[in-house]
Structure formats: C-alpha cells, structure tokens
XYZ file of C-alpha atoms in Angstrom:
72
model
C 115.894 186.969 -52.345
C 114.387 189.308 -54.421
C 113.765 188.252 -58.001
C 113.821 191.013 -60.911
C 113.105 188.825 -63.956
C 110.440 186.826 -64.705
C 110.675 182.746 -65.443
C 111.115 183.074 -69.228
C 113.937 185.833 -68.474
C 115.593 183.449 -66.193
C 115.430 181.180 -68.350
C 116.992 183.202 -71.548
C 119.664 184.087 -69.172
C 120.536 180.543 -68.047
C 120.891 179.478 -71.688
C 122.854 182.449 -73.177
C 125.489 181.417 -74.765
C 128.366 183.815 -76.893
C 128.019 183.602 -80.639
C 130.161 181.518 -82.270
C 131.985 184.403 -84.096
C 132.742 186.356 -80.879
C 134.301 183.030 -79.166
C 136.639 182.897 -82.388
C 137.730 186.474 -81.540
C 138.185 185.570 -78.140
C 140.375 182.613 -78.919
C 142.752 185.061 -81.154
C 142.828 187.579 -78.274
C 143.580 184.990 -75.961
C 146.383 183.563 -77.875
C 147.916 186.997 -78.504
C 148.146 187.319 -74.912
C 149.861 184.384 -73.852
C 152.486 185.307 -76.153
C 152.545 188.594 -75.469
C 151.811 190.433 -78.470
C 148.733 192.004 -78.337
C 148.287 196.167 -79.417
C 146.738 198.507 -77.013
C 143.436 198.648 -78.808
C 143.625 194.458 -78.723
C 143.880 194.681 -74.793
C 141.480 196.693 -74.071
C 139.139 194.213 -76.392
C 140.357 192.153 -74.383
C 139.974 193.099 -71.339
C 136.422 194.433 -71.755
C 135.607 191.075 -73.089
C 136.869 189.478 -69.928
C 134.729 191.917 -67.620
C 131.890 191.072 -69.751
C 132.057 187.153 -69.446
C 132.857 187.280 -65.583
C 129.386 189.244 -65.157
C 127.812 186.815 -67.593
C 128.847 183.700 -65.633
C 127.861 185.553 -62.405
C 124.079 186.566 -64.186
C 123.670 182.616 -65.731
C 124.902 181.329 -62.274
C 122.210 183.309 -60.551
C 119.746 182.342 -63.280
C 120.414 178.856 -62.865
C 120.168 178.920 -58.902
C 117.006 180.810 -59.632
C 115.454 177.725 -61.894
C 116.505 175.119 -59.523
C 114.760 176.886 -56.704
C 111.728 177.669 -58.626
C 111.712 174.058 -59.277
C 111.471 172.848 -55.763
C-alpha cells in the first residue's frame, strides 16, 4: 500500500475529533430527522454531514491501520 502522508499527518488524522458545536448541531438535525421535521436546507446539511462523517471515518480507520503497521 502506498503512503501519501507522513507520520505526523497520519497521527493527526487518527486523533481528529469533531468540534463540540458541530456535534451539537448534528444532534439537533438527527433528532429532527427522526421526527420527520427537517426542512429542505436542513436535510441537505444533514446529508452533507453524514457524507463527511463517512469520509472522515474511512480516513481515520486507514490512519490508525497505518500507525499500527508502522509500530510492528
């Protein structure tokens, strides 16, 4: 597997955390989605956030896997 990031960058990706204000906003949107009360703009915002979270999760997984293989 090719490596595109240096060790420091990989560590930063692996340690990434969502801003608490963003977490709170996503919680509100999730609740509204469950209730079926999202506006069109809120639905677009929520879907974009879900897509970003999926991408971030994938990147974090790969970074953590790289860190483990570098320590082996």
